[in-house]
PDB file of C-alpha atoms in Angstrom:
ATOM      1  CA  UNK A  18     132.344  82.010 -24.896  1.00 48.00           C
ATOM      2  CA  UNK A  19     130.936  80.748 -28.688  1.00 49.00           C
ATOM      3  CA  UNK A  20     127.830  78.503 -28.498  1.00 52.00           C
ATOM      4  CA  UNK A  21     128.961  75.197 -30.024  1.00 58.00           C
ATOM      5  CA  UNK A  22     125.907  74.551 -31.853  1.00 51.00           C
ATOM      6  CA  UNK A  23     124.760  74.787 -35.866  1.00 54.00           C
ATOM      7  CA  UNK A  24     122.068  77.311 -37.228  1.00 54.00           C
ATOM      8  CA  UNK A  25     120.142  73.599 -38.022  1.00 57.00           C
ATOM      9  CA  UNK A  26     120.359  72.996 -34.189  1.00 50.00           C
ATOM     10  CA  UNK A  27     118.241  75.784 -33.112  1.00 43.00           C
ATOM     11  CA  UNK A  28     116.219  75.462 -36.398  1.00 53.00           C
ATOM     12  CA  UNK A  29     114.674  72.633 -34.832  1.00 54.00           C
ATOM     13  CA  UNK A  30     114.775  74.195 -31.382  1.00 57.00           C
ATOM     14  CA  UNK A  31     112.292  75.961 -32.464  1.00 56.00           C
ATOM     15  CA  UNK A  32     110.150  73.555 -34.137  1.00 68.00           C
ATOM     16  CA  UNK A  33     109.885  71.131 -31.594  1.00 70.00           C
ATOM     17  CA  UNK A  34     109.610  74.816 -29.035  1.00 73.00           C
ATOM     18  CA  UNK A  35     106.801  75.608 -31.673  1.00 86.00           C
ATOM     19  CA  UNK A  36     105.325  72.260 -32.043  1.00 84.00           C
ATOM     20  CA  UNK A  37     105.021  71.920 -28.217  1.00 88.00           C
ATOM     21  CA  UNK A  38     103.049  74.838 -27.964  1.00 89.00           C
ATOM     22  CA  UNK A  39     100.799  73.738 -30.485  1.00 92.00           C
ATOM     23  CA  UNK A  40      99.907  70.339 -28.694  1.00 92.00           C
ATOM     24  CA  UNK A  41      98.882  72.320 -25.277  1.00 94.00           C
ATOM     25  CA  UNK A  42      96.811  74.037 -27.622  1.00 94.00           C
ATOM     26  CA  UNK A  43      94.987  70.978 -28.987  1.00 95.00           C
ATOM     27  CA  UNK A  44      95.106  69.936 -25.504  1.00 95.00           C
ATOM     28  CA  UNK A  45      93.110  72.969 -23.886  1.00 95.00           C
ATOM     29  CA  UNK A  46      90.725  72.583 -26.992  1.00 95.00           C
ATOM     30  CA  UNK A  47      89.537  69.207 -25.947  1.00 96.00           C
ATOM     31  CA  UNK A  48      89.407  69.607 -22.100  1.00 95.00           C
ATOM     32  CA  UNK A  49      87.462  73.679 -22.749  1.00 94.00           C
ATOM     33  CA  UNK A  50      85.150  71.369 -25.276  1.00 93.00           C
ATOM     34  CA  UNK A  51      84.293  68.497 -23.246  1.00 92.00           C
ATOM     35  CA  UNK A  52      81.275  68.593 -21.447  1.00 87.00           C
ATOM     36  CA  UNK A  53      82.939  65.359 -19.013  1.00 90.00           C
ATOM     37  CA  UNK A  54      86.381  64.983 -17.820  1.00 92.00           C
ATOM     38  CA  UNK A  55      88.518  63.940 -20.637  1.00 94.00           C
ATOM     39  CA  UNK A  56      90.790  60.821 -20.572  1.00 93.00           C
ATOM     40  CA  UNK A  57      94.228  60.603 -21.201  1.00 93.00           C
ATOM     41  CA  UNK A  58      93.704  58.428 -23.501  1.00 93.00           C
ATOM     42  CA  UNK A  59      91.740  60.467 -25.453  1.00 94.00           C
ATOM     43  CA  UNK A  60      94.178  63.188 -25.420  1.00 95.00           C
ATOM     44  CA  UNK A  61      96.657  60.672 -26.573  1.00 93.00           C
ATOM     45  CA  UNK A  62      94.858  59.667 -29.838  1.00 93.00           C
ATOM     46  CA  UNK A  63      94.275  62.905 -30.724  1.00 93.00           C
ATOM     47  CA  UNK A  64      97.805  65.284 -30.014  1.00 93.00           C
ATOM     48  CA  UNK A  65     100.705  64.765 -32.218  1.00 90.00           C
ATOM     49  CA  UNK A  66     102.355  61.396 -32.428  1.00 87.00           C
ATOM     50  CA  UNK A  67     105.042  61.560 -29.783  1.00 87.00           C
ATOM     51  CA  UNK A  68     103.608  64.578 -27.733  1.00 90.00           C
ATOM     52  CA  UNK A  69     103.796  63.546 -23.312  1.00 93.00           C
ATOM     53  CA  UNK A  70     100.358  63.564 -22.588  1.00 94.00           C
ATOM     54  CA  UNK A  71     101.232  63.910 -18.905  1.00 93.00           C
ATOM     55  CA  UNK A  72     103.540  66.453 -19.615  1.00 94.00           C
ATOM     56  CA  UNK A  73     101.905  68.702 -21.168  1.00 95.00           C
ATOM     57  CA  UNK A  74      98.632  69.183 -19.105  1.00 95.00           C
ATOM     58  CA  UNK A  75     100.583  69.239 -16.301  1.00 95.00           C
ATOM     59  CA  UNK A  76     102.054  72.189 -18.027  1.00 94.00           C
ATOM     60  CA  UNK A  77      98.803  73.766 -18.277  1.00 96.00           C
ATOM     61  CA  UNK A  78      97.783  72.588 -14.775  1.00 95.00           C
ATOM     62  CA  UNK A  79     100.267  75.104 -13.615  1.00 95.00           C
ATOM     63  CA  UNK A  80      99.292  77.831 -16.073  1.00 95.00           C
ATOM     64  CA  UNK A  81      96.205  77.757 -14.525  1.00 95.00           C
ATOM     65  CA  UNK A  82      96.444  77.550 -11.379  1.00 93.00           C
ATOM     66  CA  UNK A  83      96.148  81.440 -10.198  1.00 93.00           C
ATOM     67  CA  UNK A  84      93.347  82.017 -12.411  1.00 93.00           C
ATOM     68  CA  UNK A  85      89.498  81.989 -12.049  1.00 92.00           C
ATOM     69  CA  UNK A  86      89.299  78.858 -14.136  1.00 92.00           C
ATOM     70  CA  UNK A  87      91.417  75.481 -13.160  1.00 94.00           C
ATOM     71  CA  UNK A  88      92.797  72.370 -15.191  1.00 95.00           C
ATOM     72  CA  UNK A  89      91.982  69.862 -12.124  1.00 94.00           C
ATOM     73  CA  UNK A  90      92.665  66.250 -12.506  1.00 92.00           C
ATOM     74  CA  UNK A  91      90.048  63.682 -12.185  1.00 90.00           C
ATOM     75  CA  UNK A  92      91.291  59.816 -11.871  1.00 84.00           C
ATOM     76  CA  UNK A  93      92.855  59.639 -15.311  1.00 85.00           C
ATOM     77  CA  UNK A  94      91.140  62.769 -16.984  1.00 93.00           C
ATOM     78  CA  UNK A  95      91.183  66.500 -16.758  1.00 95.00           C
ATOM     79  CA  UNK A  96      88.390  69.513 -16.560  1.00 94.00           C
ATOM     80  CA  UNK A  97      87.868  72.792 -16.578  1.00 94.00           C
ATOM     81  CA  UNK A  98      86.471  74.257 -12.935  1.00 91.00           C
ATOM     82  CA  UNK A  99      85.768  76.885 -11.168  1.00 88.00           C
ATOM     83  CA  UNK A 100      89.071  77.856  -8.617  1.00 87.00           C
ATOM     84  CA  UNK A 101      87.572  76.732  -5.150  1.00 80.00           C
ATOM     85  CA  UNK A 102      87.852  80.163  -3.458  1.00 82.00           C
ATOM     86  CA  UNK A 103      85.030  81.453  -6.276  1.00 81.00           C
ATOM     87  CA  UNK A 104      82.931  79.216  -6.214  1.00 70.00           C
ATOM     88  CA  UNK A 105      80.909  81.362  -3.998  1.00 67.00           C
ATOM     89  CA  UNK A 106      79.560  84.212  -6.533  1.00 69.00           C
ATOM     90  CA  UNK A 107      78.558  80.745  -9.200  1.00 67.00           C
ATOM     91  CA  UNK A 108      75.235  80.227  -8.531  1.00 55.00           C
ATOM     92  CA  UNK A 109      74.187  76.689  -9.600  1.00 56.00           C
ATOM     93  CA  UNK A 110      70.188  76.845  -8.288  1.00 50.00           C
ATOM     94  CA  UNK A 111      69.003  75.785 -11.093  1.00 47.00           C
ATOM     95  CA  UNK A 112      71.668  72.760 -11.155  1.00 50.00           C
ATOM     96  CA  UNK A 113      71.551  71.620  -7.558  1.00 52.00           C
ATOM     97  CA  UNK A 114      71.213  68.156  -6.972  1.00 50.00           C
ATOM     98  CA  UNK A 115      68.428  68.035  -4.351  1.00 58.00           C
ATOM     99  CA  UNK A 116      69.588  67.943  -0.633  1.00 76.00           C
ATOM    100  CA  UNK A 117      70.797  64.638   0.601  1.00 82.00           C
ATOM    101  CA  UNK A 118      69.208  63.582   3.630  1.00 86.00           C
ATOM    102  CA  UNK A 119      71.635  61.955   6.672  1.00 84.00           C
ATOM    103  CA  UNK A 120      70.893  58.493   5.620  1.00 87.00           C
ATOM    104  CA  UNK A 121      72.372  59.052   2.243  1.00 89.00           C
ATOM    105  CA  UNK A 122      75.460  61.049   3.528  1.00 88.00           C
ATOM    106  CA  UNK A 123      75.835  57.653   6.054  1.00 87.00           C
ATOM    107  CA  UNK A 124      75.550  55.068   2.530  1.00 90.00           C
ATOM    108  CA  UNK A 125      77.068  57.341   0.723  1.00 91.00           C
ATOM    109  CA  UNK A 126      80.376  58.065   3.446  1.00 88.00           C
ATOM    110  CA  UNK A 127      80.343  54.044   3.166  1.00 89.00           C
ATOM    111  CA  UNK A 128      80.350  53.358  -0.312  1.00 91.00           C
ATOM    112  CA  UNK A 129      83.529  55.950  -0.970  1.00 89.00           C
ATOM    113  CA  UNK A 130      85.106  54.788   2.339  1.00 88.00           C
ATOM    114  CA  UNK A 131      84.585  50.697   1.644  1.00 88.00           C
ATOM    115  CA  UNK A 132      84.407  49.928  -1.472  1.00 89.00           C
ATOM    116  CA  UNK A 133      83.135  46.950  -3.440  1.00 89.00           C
ATOM    117  CA  UNK A 134      81.033  46.884  -1.003  1.00 91.00           C
ATOM    118  CA  UNK A 135      77.198  45.483  -0.424  1.00 92.00           C
ATOM    119  CA  UNK A 136      73.580  46.098   0.547  1.00 92.00           C
ATOM    120  CA  UNK A 137      74.267  43.795   3.666  1.00 92.00           C
ATOM    121  CA  UNK A 138      77.084  45.054   4.797  1.00 91.00           C
ATOM    122  CA  UNK A 139      76.449  48.561   4.760  1.00 91.00           C
ATOM    123  CA  UNK A 140      73.322  48.083   6.529  1.00 91.00           C
ATOM    124  CA  UNK A 141      76.243  45.687   8.284  1.00 90.00           C
ATOM    125  CA  UNK A 142      77.937  48.184   9.586  1.00 87.00           C
ATOM    126  CA  UNK A 143      74.902  51.400   9.834  1.00 87.00           C
ATOM    127  CA  UNK A 144      73.059  48.881  12.576  1.00 87.00           C
ATOM    128  CA  UNK A 145      69.992  49.512  10.634  1.00 88.00           C
ATOM    129  CA  UNK A 146      67.981  49.075   7.139  1.00 89.00           C
ATOM    130  CA  UNK A 147      69.018  50.847   4.070  1.00 87.00           C
ATOM    131  CA  UNK A 148      66.276  51.775   1.938  1.00 84.00           C
ATOM    132  CA  UNK A 149      65.905  51.013  -1.947  1.00 82.00           C
ATOM    133  CA  UNK A 150      65.219  54.715  -2.363  1.00 88.00           C
ATOM    134  CA  UNK A 151      68.018  55.822  -0.358  1.00 91.00           C
ATOM    135  CA  UNK A 152      70.395  53.558  -3.410  1.00 91.00           C
ATOM    136  CA  UNK A 153      68.520  55.212  -5.890  1.00 90.00           C
ATOM    137  CA  UNK A 154      69.434  59.051  -4.340  1.00 91.00           C
ATOM    138  CA  UNK A 155      72.723  59.031  -4.965  1.00 93.00           C
ATOM    139  CA  UNK A 156      72.823  56.993  -8.633  1.00 91.00           C
ATOM    140  CA  UNK A 157      70.080  59.306 -10.094  1.00 91.00           C
ATOM    141  CA  UNK A 158      73.287  61.918  -8.657  1.00 90.00           C
ATOM    142  CA  UNK A 159      75.619  59.927 -10.970  1.00 91.00           C
ATOM    143  CA  UNK A 160      78.060  59.842  -7.673  1.00 93.00           C
ATOM    144  CA  UNK A 161      77.097  55.412  -6.931  1.00 93.00           C
ATOM    145  CA  UNK A 162      77.046  52.687  -9.323  1.00 91.00           C
ATOM    146  CA  UNK A 163      77.496  48.964  -9.234  1.00 90.00           C
ATOM    147  CA  UNK A 164      80.737  47.579  -9.433  1.00 89.00           C
ATOM    148  CA  UNK A 165      79.707  43.493  -9.790  1.00 90.00           C
ATOM    149  CA  UNK A 166      78.723  40.419  -8.531  1.00 92.00           C
ATOM    150  CA  UNK A 167      80.558  39.561  -4.804  1.00 91.00           C
ATOM    151  CA  UNK A 168      81.243  35.446  -5.048  1.00 89.00           C
ATOM    152  CA  UNK A 169      79.089  34.965  -2.588  1.00 90.00           C
ATOM    153  CA  UNK A 170      76.157  32.483  -1.747  1.00 90.00           C
ATOM    154  CA  UNK A 171      73.221  35.190  -3.606  1.00 87.00           C
ATOM    155  CA  UNK A 172      75.950  36.780  -5.776  1.00 88.00           C
ATOM    156  CA  UNK A 173      75.630  40.444  -3.374  1.00 91.00           C
ATOM    157  CA  UNK A 174      75.508  43.767  -6.237  1.00 91.00           C
ATOM    158  CA  UNK A 175      78.930  45.452  -4.990  1.00 92.00           C
ATOM    159  CA  UNK A 176      78.485  48.829  -5.171  1.00 92.00           C
ATOM    160  CA  UNK A 177      81.751  51.582  -5.822  1.00 92.00           C
ATOM    161  CA  UNK A 178      81.556  55.615  -6.642  1.00 92.00           C
ATOM    162  CA  UNK A 179      81.545  56.962  -9.862  1.00 91.00           C
ATOM    163  CA  UNK A 180      84.047  59.525 -11.266  1.00 89.00           C
ATOM    164  CA  UNK A 181      81.368  62.143 -11.164  1.00 90.00           C
ATOM    165  CA  UNK A 182      81.645  61.786  -7.914  1.00 91.00           C
ATOM    166  CA  UNK A 183      84.981  62.753  -7.312  1.00 90.00           C
ATOM    167  CA  UNK A 184      84.432  65.551  -9.429  1.00 88.00           C
ATOM    168  CA  UNK A 185      81.373  66.729  -7.284  1.00 86.00           C
ATOM    169  CA  UNK A 186      83.718  66.792  -4.077  1.00 85.00           C
ATOM    170  CA  UNK A 187      86.538  68.300  -5.413  1.00 84.00           C
ATOM    171  CA  UNK A 188      88.478  65.236  -5.165  1.00 86.00           C
ATOM    172  CA  UNK A 189      91.440  63.957  -8.081  1.00 84.00           C
ATOM    173  CA  UNK A 190      90.932  60.637  -6.824  1.00 86.00           C
ATOM    174  CA  UNK A 191      90.251  58.143  -4.101  1.00 86.00           C
ATOM    175  CA  UNK A 192      93.100  58.661  -1.444  1.00 84.00           C
ATOM    176  CA  UNK A 193      91.754  62.613  -1.558  1.00 85.00           C
ATOM    177  CA  UNK A 194      89.035  62.121   1.429  1.00 87.00           C
ATOM    178  CA  UNK A 195      89.294  63.125   4.332  1.00 82.00           C
ATOM    179  CA  UNK A 196      91.932  60.972   6.335  1.00 79.00           C
ATOM    180  CA  UNK A 197      90.497  60.792  10.259  1.00 68.00           C
ATOM    181  CA  UNK A 198      92.496  63.844  11.944  1.00 72.00           C
ATOM    182  CA  UNK A 199      90.618  66.662   9.104  1.00 74.00           C
ATOM    183  CA  UNK A 200      87.279  64.827  10.084  1.00 67.00           C
ATOM    184  CA  UNK A 201      87.596  65.515  14.537  1.00 65.00           C
ATOM    185  CA  UNK A 202      89.023  68.806  13.018  1.00 67.00           C
ATOM    186  CA  UNK A 203      86.046  69.159  10.919  1.00 59.00           C
ATOM    187  CA  UNK A 204      83.652  68.678  13.606  1.00 59.00           C
ATOM    188  CA  UNK A 205      82.604  65.181  11.591  1.00 56.00           C
ATOM    189  CA  UNK A 206      83.376  63.181  14.294  1.00 57.00           C
ATOM    190  CA  UNK A 207      82.788  63.061  18.085  1.00 53.00           C
ATOM    191  CA  UNK A 208      86.294  63.623  20.551  1.00 52.00           C
ATOM    192  CA  UNK A 209      84.856  60.345  22.069  1.00 53.00           C
ATOM    193  CA  UNK A 210      85.550  57.588  19.591  1.00 54.00           C
ATOM    194  CA  UNK A 211      86.668  54.749  20.282  1.00 56.00           C
ATOM    195  CA  UNK A 212      90.226  54.663  21.333  1.00 59.00           C
ATOM    196  CA  UNK A 213      90.667  51.301  18.600  1.00 59.00           C
ATOM    197  CA  UNK A 214      88.370  53.360  15.542  1.00 56.00           C
ATOM    198  CA  UNK A 215      90.394  53.720  12.136  1.00 63.00           C
ATOM    199  CA  UNK A 216      88.973  54.523   8.685  1.00 64.00           C
ATOM    200  CA  UNK A 217      89.117  51.607   5.977  1.00 66.00           C
ATOM    201  CA  UNK A 218      91.992  52.879   2.680  1.00 66.00           C
ATOM    202  CA  UNK A 219      89.336  53.420  -0.354  1.00 64.00           C
ATOM    203  CA  UNK A 220      89.934  51.213  -2.957  1.00 63.00           C
ATOM    204  CA  UNK A 221      92.007  52.615  -5.492  1.00 60.00           C
ATOM    205  CA  UNK A 222      91.342  51.562  -8.469  1.00 64.00           C
ATOM    206  CA  UNK A 223      87.994  50.670 -10.779  1.00 70.00           C
ATOM    207  CA  UNK A 224      89.304  46.632 -11.666  1.00 77.00           C
ATOM    208  CA  UNK A 225      87.513  44.476  -9.663  1.00 83.00           C
ATOM    209  CA  UNK A 226      88.679  42.576  -6.856  1.00 84.00           C
ATOM    210  CA  UNK A 227      89.538  38.606  -7.050  1.00 85.00           C
ATOM    211  CA  UNK A 228      85.884  37.924  -5.088  1.00 87.00           C
ATOM    212  CA  UNK A 229      84.368  40.338  -7.862  1.00 89.00           C
ATOM    213  CA  UNK A 230      83.023  39.166 -10.918  1.00 88.00           C
ATOM    214  CA  UNK A 231      81.970  41.619 -13.739  1.00 87.00           C
ATOM    215  CA  UNK A 232      77.942  42.228 -13.763  1.00 84.00           C
ATOM    216  CA  UNK A 233      77.044  40.583 -16.879  1.00 83.00           C
ATOM    217  CA  UNK A 234      73.824  41.261 -19.642  1.00 80.00           C
ATOM    218  CA  UNK A 235      71.766  38.534 -17.737  1.00 82.00           C
ATOM    219  CA  UNK A 236      72.474  40.998 -14.159  1.00 76.00           C
ATOM    220  CA  UNK A 237      71.468  44.034 -15.571  1.00 72.00           C
ATOM    221  CA  UNK A 238      68.741  42.471 -16.729  1.00 74.00           C
ATOM    222  CA  UNK A 239      67.594  41.016 -13.552  1.00 75.00           C
ATOM    223  CA  UNK A 240      68.636  44.523 -11.454  1.00 68.00           C
ATOM    224  CA  UNK A 241      65.872  45.941 -14.139  1.00 65.00           C
ATOM    225  CA  UNK A 242      68.466  48.198 -15.313  1.00 58.00           C
ATOM    226  CA  UNK A 243      67.503  46.792 -18.622  1.00 52.00           C
ATOM    227  CA  UNK A 244      64.449  45.248 -20.192  1.00 50.00           C
ATOM    228  CA  UNK A 245      64.936  41.279 -21.084  1.00 54.00           C
ATOM    229  CA  UNK A 246      66.502  40.446 -24.364  1.00 54.00           C
ATOM    230  CA  UNK A 247      63.549  39.325 -27.085  1.00 49.00           C
ATOM    231  CA  UNK A 248      61.297  41.925 -25.468  1.00 46.00           C
ATOM    232  CA  UNK A 249      60.307  45.616 -26.411  1.00 43.00           C
ATOM    233  CA  UNK A 250      59.500  48.642 -25.394  1.00 42.00           C
ATOM    234  CA  UNK A 251      56.008  50.237 -25.998  1.00 39.00           C
TER     235      UNK A 251
END
């Protein structure tokens, strides 16, 4: 059967294929050269006009899937990471975050599953007070951040996890956090937990909720994260 397409059609297809290959190479280079996960919006600005960023990244992800380095998605960003089954051969002793205490692990888990959550709410769930030092450790690790301020008396600060938290624990998004059955299977929950026990569904995005206000310059100064305006540090 004679192919009805003209020579010009074949030339157009060849150019389109070459453009796709070039766009993939550019995306690959941008992610490889970055020390942080690269947002899709950043890629969209730098790839050729009309390039389908999501389709390109998914093709690259598939290409890297069987290799020693994988292309992984972290929220709306992309990064190259060592394949999970090869992580044991990569020594990270020099860069390893200090081992977390039991209290820090409990607080991190509560923030991850209950965010946005205040310090008072964390203490209510744990049944004990939470020291500022525990939160400082989690923030220094880059896993926890201030989200906003709750619209309640005292305007307490709300806490949430960061993209670095997802990256460190190999999660693409918060919905990948282990559920009840997974936690039981890993031995992290007792088999004698109450029948009505359930794990909350974590917030799926960084947008402020209806009862949160954004953190302002004045809030940052009050929290000690910025020097007050009009003063200078020696």
